[in-house]
PDB file of C-alpha atoms in Angstrom:
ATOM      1  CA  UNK G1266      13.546  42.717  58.153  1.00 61.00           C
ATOM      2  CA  UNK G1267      10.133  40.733  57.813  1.00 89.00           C
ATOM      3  CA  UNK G1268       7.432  41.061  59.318  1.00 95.00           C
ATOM      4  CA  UNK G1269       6.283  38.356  61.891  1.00 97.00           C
ATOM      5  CA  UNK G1270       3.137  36.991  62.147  1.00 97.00           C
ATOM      6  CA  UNK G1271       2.909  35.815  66.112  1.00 98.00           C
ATOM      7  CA  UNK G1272      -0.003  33.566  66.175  1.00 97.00           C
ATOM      8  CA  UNK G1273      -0.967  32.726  70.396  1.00 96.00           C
ATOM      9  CA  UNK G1274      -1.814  29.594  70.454  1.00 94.00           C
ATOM     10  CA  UNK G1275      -1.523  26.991  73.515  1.00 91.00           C
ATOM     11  CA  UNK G1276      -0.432  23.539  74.269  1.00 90.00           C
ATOM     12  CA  UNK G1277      -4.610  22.825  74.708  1.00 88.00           C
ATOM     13  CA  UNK G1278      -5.299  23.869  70.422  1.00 92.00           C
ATOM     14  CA  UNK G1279      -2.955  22.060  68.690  1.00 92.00           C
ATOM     15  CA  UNK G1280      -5.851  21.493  66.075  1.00 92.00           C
ATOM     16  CA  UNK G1281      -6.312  24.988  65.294  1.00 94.00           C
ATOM     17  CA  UNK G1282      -2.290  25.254  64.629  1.00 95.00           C
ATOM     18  CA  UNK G1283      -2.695  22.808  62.033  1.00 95.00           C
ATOM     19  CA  UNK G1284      -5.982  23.879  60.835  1.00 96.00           C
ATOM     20  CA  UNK G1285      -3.953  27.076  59.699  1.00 96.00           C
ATOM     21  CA  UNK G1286      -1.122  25.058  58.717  1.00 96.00           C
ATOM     22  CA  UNK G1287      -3.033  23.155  56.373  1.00 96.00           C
ATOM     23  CA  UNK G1288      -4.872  26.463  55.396  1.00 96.00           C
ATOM     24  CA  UNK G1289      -3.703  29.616  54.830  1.00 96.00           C
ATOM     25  CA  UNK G1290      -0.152  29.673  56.176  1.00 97.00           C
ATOM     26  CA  UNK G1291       1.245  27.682  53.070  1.00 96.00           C
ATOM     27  CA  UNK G1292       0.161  31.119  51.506  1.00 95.00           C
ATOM     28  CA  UNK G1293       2.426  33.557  53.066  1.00 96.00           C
ATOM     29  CA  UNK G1294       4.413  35.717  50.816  1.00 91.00           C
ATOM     30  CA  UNK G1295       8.097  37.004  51.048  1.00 85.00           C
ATOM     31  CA  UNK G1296       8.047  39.268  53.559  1.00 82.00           C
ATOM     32  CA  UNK G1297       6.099  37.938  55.979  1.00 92.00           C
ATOM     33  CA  UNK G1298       7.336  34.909  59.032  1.00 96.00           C
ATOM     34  CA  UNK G1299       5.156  33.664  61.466  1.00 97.00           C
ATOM     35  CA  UNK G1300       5.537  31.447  64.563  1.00 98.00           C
ATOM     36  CA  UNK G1301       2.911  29.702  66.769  1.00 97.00           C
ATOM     37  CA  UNK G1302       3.771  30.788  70.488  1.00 97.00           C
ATOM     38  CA  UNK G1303       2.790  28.807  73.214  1.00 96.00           C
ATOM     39  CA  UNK G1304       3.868  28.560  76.755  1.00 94.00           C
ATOM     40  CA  UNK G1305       6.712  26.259  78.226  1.00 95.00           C
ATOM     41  CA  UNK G1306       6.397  22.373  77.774  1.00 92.00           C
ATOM     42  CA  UNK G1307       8.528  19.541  78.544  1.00 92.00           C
ATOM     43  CA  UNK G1308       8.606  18.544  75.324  1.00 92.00           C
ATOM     44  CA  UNK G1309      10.349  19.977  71.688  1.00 94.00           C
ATOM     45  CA  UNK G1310       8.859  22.716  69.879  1.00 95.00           C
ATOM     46  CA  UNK G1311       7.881  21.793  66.209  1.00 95.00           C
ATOM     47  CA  UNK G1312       9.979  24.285  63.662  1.00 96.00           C
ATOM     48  CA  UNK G1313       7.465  26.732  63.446  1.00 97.00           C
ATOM     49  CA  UNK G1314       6.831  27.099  67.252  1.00 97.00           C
ATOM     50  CA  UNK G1315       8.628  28.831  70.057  1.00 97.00           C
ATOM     51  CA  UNK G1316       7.776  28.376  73.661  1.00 97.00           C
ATOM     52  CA  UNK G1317       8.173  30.894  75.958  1.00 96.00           C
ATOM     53  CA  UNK G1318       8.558  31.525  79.601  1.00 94.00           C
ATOM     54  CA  UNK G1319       5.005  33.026  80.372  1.00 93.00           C
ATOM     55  CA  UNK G1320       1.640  32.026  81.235  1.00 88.00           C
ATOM     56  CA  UNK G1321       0.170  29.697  79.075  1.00 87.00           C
ATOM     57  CA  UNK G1322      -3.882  30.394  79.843  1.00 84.00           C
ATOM     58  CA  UNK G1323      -6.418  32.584  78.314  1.00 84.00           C
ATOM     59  CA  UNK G1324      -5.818  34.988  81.707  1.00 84.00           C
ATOM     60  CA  UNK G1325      -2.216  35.299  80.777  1.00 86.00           C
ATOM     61  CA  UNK G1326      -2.830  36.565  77.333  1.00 92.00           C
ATOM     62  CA  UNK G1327      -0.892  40.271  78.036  1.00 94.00           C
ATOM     63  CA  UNK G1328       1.769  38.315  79.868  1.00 95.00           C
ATOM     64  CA  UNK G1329       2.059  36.341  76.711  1.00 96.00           C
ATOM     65  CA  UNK G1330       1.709  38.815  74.013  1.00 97.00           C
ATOM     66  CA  UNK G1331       4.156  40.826  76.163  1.00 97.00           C
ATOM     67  CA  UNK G1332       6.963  37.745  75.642  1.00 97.00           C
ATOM     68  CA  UNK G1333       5.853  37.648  72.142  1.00 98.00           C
ATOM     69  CA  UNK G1334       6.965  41.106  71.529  1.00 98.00           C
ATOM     70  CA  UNK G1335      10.198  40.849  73.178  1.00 98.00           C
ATOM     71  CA  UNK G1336      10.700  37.762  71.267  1.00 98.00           C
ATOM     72  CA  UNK G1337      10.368  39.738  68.269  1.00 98.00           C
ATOM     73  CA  UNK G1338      12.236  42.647  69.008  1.00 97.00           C
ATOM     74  CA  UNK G1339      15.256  40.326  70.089  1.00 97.00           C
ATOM     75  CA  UNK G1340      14.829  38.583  66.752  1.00 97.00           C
ATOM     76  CA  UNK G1341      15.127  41.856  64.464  1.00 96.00           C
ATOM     77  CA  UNK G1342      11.691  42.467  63.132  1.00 97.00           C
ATOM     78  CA  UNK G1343      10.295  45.986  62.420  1.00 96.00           C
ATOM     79  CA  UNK G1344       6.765  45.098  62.980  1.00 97.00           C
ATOM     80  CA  UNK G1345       4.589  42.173  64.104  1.00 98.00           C
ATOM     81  CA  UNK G1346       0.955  40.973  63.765  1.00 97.00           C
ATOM     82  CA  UNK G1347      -0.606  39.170  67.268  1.00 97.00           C
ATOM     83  CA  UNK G1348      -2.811  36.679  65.334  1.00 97.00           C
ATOM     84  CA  UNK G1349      -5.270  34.615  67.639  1.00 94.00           C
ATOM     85  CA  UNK G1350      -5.322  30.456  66.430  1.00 93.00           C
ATOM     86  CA  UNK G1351      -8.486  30.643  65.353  1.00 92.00           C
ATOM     87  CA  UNK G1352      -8.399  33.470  62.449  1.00 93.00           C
ATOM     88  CA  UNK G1353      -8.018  32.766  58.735  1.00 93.00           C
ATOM     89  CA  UNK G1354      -5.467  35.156  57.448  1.00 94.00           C
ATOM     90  CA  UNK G1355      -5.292  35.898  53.718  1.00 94.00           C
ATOM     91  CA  UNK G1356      -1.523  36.529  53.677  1.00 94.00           C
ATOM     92  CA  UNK G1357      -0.759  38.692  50.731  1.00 92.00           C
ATOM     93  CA  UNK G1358      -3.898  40.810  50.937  1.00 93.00           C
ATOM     94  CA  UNK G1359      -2.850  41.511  54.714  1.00 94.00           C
ATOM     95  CA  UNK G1360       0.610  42.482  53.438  1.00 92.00           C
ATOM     96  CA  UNK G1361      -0.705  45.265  51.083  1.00 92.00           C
ATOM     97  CA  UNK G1362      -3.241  46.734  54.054  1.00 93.00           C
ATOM     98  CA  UNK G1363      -0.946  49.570  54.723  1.00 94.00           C
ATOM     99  CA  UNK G1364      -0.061  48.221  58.199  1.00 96.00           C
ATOM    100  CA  UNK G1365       3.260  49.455  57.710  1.00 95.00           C
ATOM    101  CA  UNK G1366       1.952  53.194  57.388  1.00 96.00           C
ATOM    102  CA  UNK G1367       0.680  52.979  61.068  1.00 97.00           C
ATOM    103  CA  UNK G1368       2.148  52.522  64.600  1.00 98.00           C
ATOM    104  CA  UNK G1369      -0.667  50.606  65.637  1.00 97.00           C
ATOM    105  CA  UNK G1370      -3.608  48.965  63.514  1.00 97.00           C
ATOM    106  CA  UNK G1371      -6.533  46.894  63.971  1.00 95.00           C
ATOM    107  CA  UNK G1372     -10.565  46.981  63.172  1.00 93.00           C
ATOM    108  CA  UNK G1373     -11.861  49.043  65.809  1.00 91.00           C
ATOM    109  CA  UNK G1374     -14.205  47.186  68.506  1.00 83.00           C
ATOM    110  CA  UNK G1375     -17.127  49.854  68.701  1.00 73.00           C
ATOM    111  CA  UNK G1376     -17.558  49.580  72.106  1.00 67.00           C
ATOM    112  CA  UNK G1377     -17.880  53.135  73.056  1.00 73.00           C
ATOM    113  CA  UNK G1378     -14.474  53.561  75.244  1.00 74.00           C
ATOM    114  CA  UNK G1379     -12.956  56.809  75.318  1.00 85.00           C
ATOM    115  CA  UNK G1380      -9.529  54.959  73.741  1.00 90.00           C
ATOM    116  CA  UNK G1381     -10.339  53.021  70.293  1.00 92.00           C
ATOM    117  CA  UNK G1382      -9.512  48.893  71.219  1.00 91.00           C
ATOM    118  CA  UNK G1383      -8.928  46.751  68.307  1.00 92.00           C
ATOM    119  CA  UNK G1384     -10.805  43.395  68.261  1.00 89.00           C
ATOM    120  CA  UNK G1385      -8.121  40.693  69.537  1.00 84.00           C
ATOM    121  CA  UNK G1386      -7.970  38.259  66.870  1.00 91.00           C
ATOM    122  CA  UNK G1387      -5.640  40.708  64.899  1.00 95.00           C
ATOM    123  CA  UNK G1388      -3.624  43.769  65.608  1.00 97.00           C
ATOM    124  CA  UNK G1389      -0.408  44.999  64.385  1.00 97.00           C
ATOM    125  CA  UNK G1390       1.957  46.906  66.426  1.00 98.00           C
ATOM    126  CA  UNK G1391       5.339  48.797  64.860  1.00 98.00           C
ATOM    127  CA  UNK G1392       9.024  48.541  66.323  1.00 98.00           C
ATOM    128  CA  UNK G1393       7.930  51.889  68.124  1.00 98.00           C
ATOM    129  CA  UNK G1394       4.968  50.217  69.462  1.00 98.00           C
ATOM    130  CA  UNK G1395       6.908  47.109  70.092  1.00 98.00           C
ATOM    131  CA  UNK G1396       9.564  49.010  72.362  1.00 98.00           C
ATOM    132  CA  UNK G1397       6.988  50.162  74.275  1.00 98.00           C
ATOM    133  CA  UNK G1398       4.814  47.332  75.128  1.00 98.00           C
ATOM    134  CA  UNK G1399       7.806  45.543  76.032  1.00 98.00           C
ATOM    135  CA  UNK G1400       8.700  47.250  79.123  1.00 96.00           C
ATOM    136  CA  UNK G1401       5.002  48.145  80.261  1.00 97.00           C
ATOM    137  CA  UNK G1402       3.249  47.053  83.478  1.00 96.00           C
ATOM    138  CA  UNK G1403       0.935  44.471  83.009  1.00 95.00           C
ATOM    139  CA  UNK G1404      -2.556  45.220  83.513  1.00 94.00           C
ATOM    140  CA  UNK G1405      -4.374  43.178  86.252  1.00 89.00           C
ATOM    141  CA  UNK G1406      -7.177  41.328  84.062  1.00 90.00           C
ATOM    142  CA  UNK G1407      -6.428  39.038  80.659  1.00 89.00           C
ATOM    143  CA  UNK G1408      -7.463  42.100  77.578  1.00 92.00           C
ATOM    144  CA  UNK G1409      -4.552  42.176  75.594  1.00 94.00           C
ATOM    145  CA  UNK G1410      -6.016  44.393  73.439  1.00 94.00           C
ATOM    146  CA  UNK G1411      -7.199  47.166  75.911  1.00 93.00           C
ATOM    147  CA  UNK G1412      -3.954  46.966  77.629  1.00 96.00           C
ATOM    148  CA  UNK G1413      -2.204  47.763  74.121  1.00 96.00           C
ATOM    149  CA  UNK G1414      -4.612  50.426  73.120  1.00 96.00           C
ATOM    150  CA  UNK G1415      -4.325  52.188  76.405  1.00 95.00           C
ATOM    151  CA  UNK G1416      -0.701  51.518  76.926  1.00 97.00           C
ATOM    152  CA  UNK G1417      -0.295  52.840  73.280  1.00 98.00           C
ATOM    153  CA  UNK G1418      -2.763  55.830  73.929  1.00 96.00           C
ATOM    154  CA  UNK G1419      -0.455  57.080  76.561  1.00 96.00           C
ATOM    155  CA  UNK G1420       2.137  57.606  74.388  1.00 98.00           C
ATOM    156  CA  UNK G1421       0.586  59.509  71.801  1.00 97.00           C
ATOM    157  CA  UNK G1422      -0.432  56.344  69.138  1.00 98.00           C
ATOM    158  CA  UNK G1423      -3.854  56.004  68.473  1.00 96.00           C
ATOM    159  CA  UNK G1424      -5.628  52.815  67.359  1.00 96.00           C
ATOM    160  CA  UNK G1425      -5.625  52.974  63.296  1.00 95.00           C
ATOM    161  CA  UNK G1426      -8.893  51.481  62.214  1.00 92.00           C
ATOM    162  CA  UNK G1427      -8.464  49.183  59.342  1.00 92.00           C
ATOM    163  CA  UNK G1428     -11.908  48.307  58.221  1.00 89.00           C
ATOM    164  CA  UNK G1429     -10.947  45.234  55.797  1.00 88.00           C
ATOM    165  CA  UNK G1430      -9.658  43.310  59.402  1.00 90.00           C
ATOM    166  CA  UNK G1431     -13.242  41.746  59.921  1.00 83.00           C
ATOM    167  CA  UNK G1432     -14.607  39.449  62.638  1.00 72.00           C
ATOM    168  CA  UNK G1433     -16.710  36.418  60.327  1.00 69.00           C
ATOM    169  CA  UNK G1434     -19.658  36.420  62.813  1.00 67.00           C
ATOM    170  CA  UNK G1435     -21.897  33.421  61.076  1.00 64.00           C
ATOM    171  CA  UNK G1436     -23.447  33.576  57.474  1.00 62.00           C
TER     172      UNK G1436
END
């Protein structure tokens, strides 16, 4: 099965779902889904959105990315992408990255901790990785990402550093 693309967004940043709806997600190759996820609402999802039963704020993010996972697990797919609303993906580049070589894959944050963390606006986990951030404790703070990588680190799958993931920091 695909690939899913699981872009967090919240009911607060609608403008950055369509920003990337009017952007790059028109763009996305065979092979690929994706889904905006956002917390639960009283009113109708759009098509491409699912709302799930989890905390909505930035502190919930691991709660959240946790739901995401299941979501895609229950759904079929062998790997995902957790995409934050505010990245510019370019779809069929990402697709030939070798993500699918790798348990777990992002561009490494070089901040000197003694288990590699990816930066959180992209990182790809497999269905291995998937199965076992499903059923893991949730840390106490909001890092998705050092929750994953330490989570993951415990169970023997290192952080594969992809160095073409980049964080656009200004000119």
């Amino acid at each position: 099965m695909a690939t899913l693309l699981a872009i967090i967004n919240c009911h607060g940043r609608q403008g950055y779902s369509n920003a990337q709806r009017e952007t790059w997600i028109p763009r996305i190759p065979a092979g690929l889904d994706y889904k905006f996820f956002l917390g639960p609402s009283v009113i109708s999802p759009k098509q491409d959105e699912v709302f799930l039963n989890c905390n909505d704020t930035y502190g919930g993010l691991p709660n959240k990315v946790q739901e995401v996972v299941r979501w895609a697990r229950e759904h079929g797919y062998e790997s995902m992408a957790k995409i934050d609303d505010d990245v510019v993906l370019k779809p069929a580049e990402f697709l030939n990255s070798g993500f699918q070589n790798h348990d777990f894959t992002g561009h490494t944050n070089n901040d000197r901790a003694a288990v590699k963390i990816p930066w959180g606006f992209l990182y790809t986990l497999s269905k291995k990785a998937m199965e076992i951030m499903a059923n893991a404790p949730l840390p106490y703070d909001f890092n998705d990402e050092a929750w994953c990588a330490n989570t993951l680190a415990q169970h023997g799958i290192p952080l594969h550093h992809e160095p073409r993931y980049v964080l656009h920091r200004g000119k």
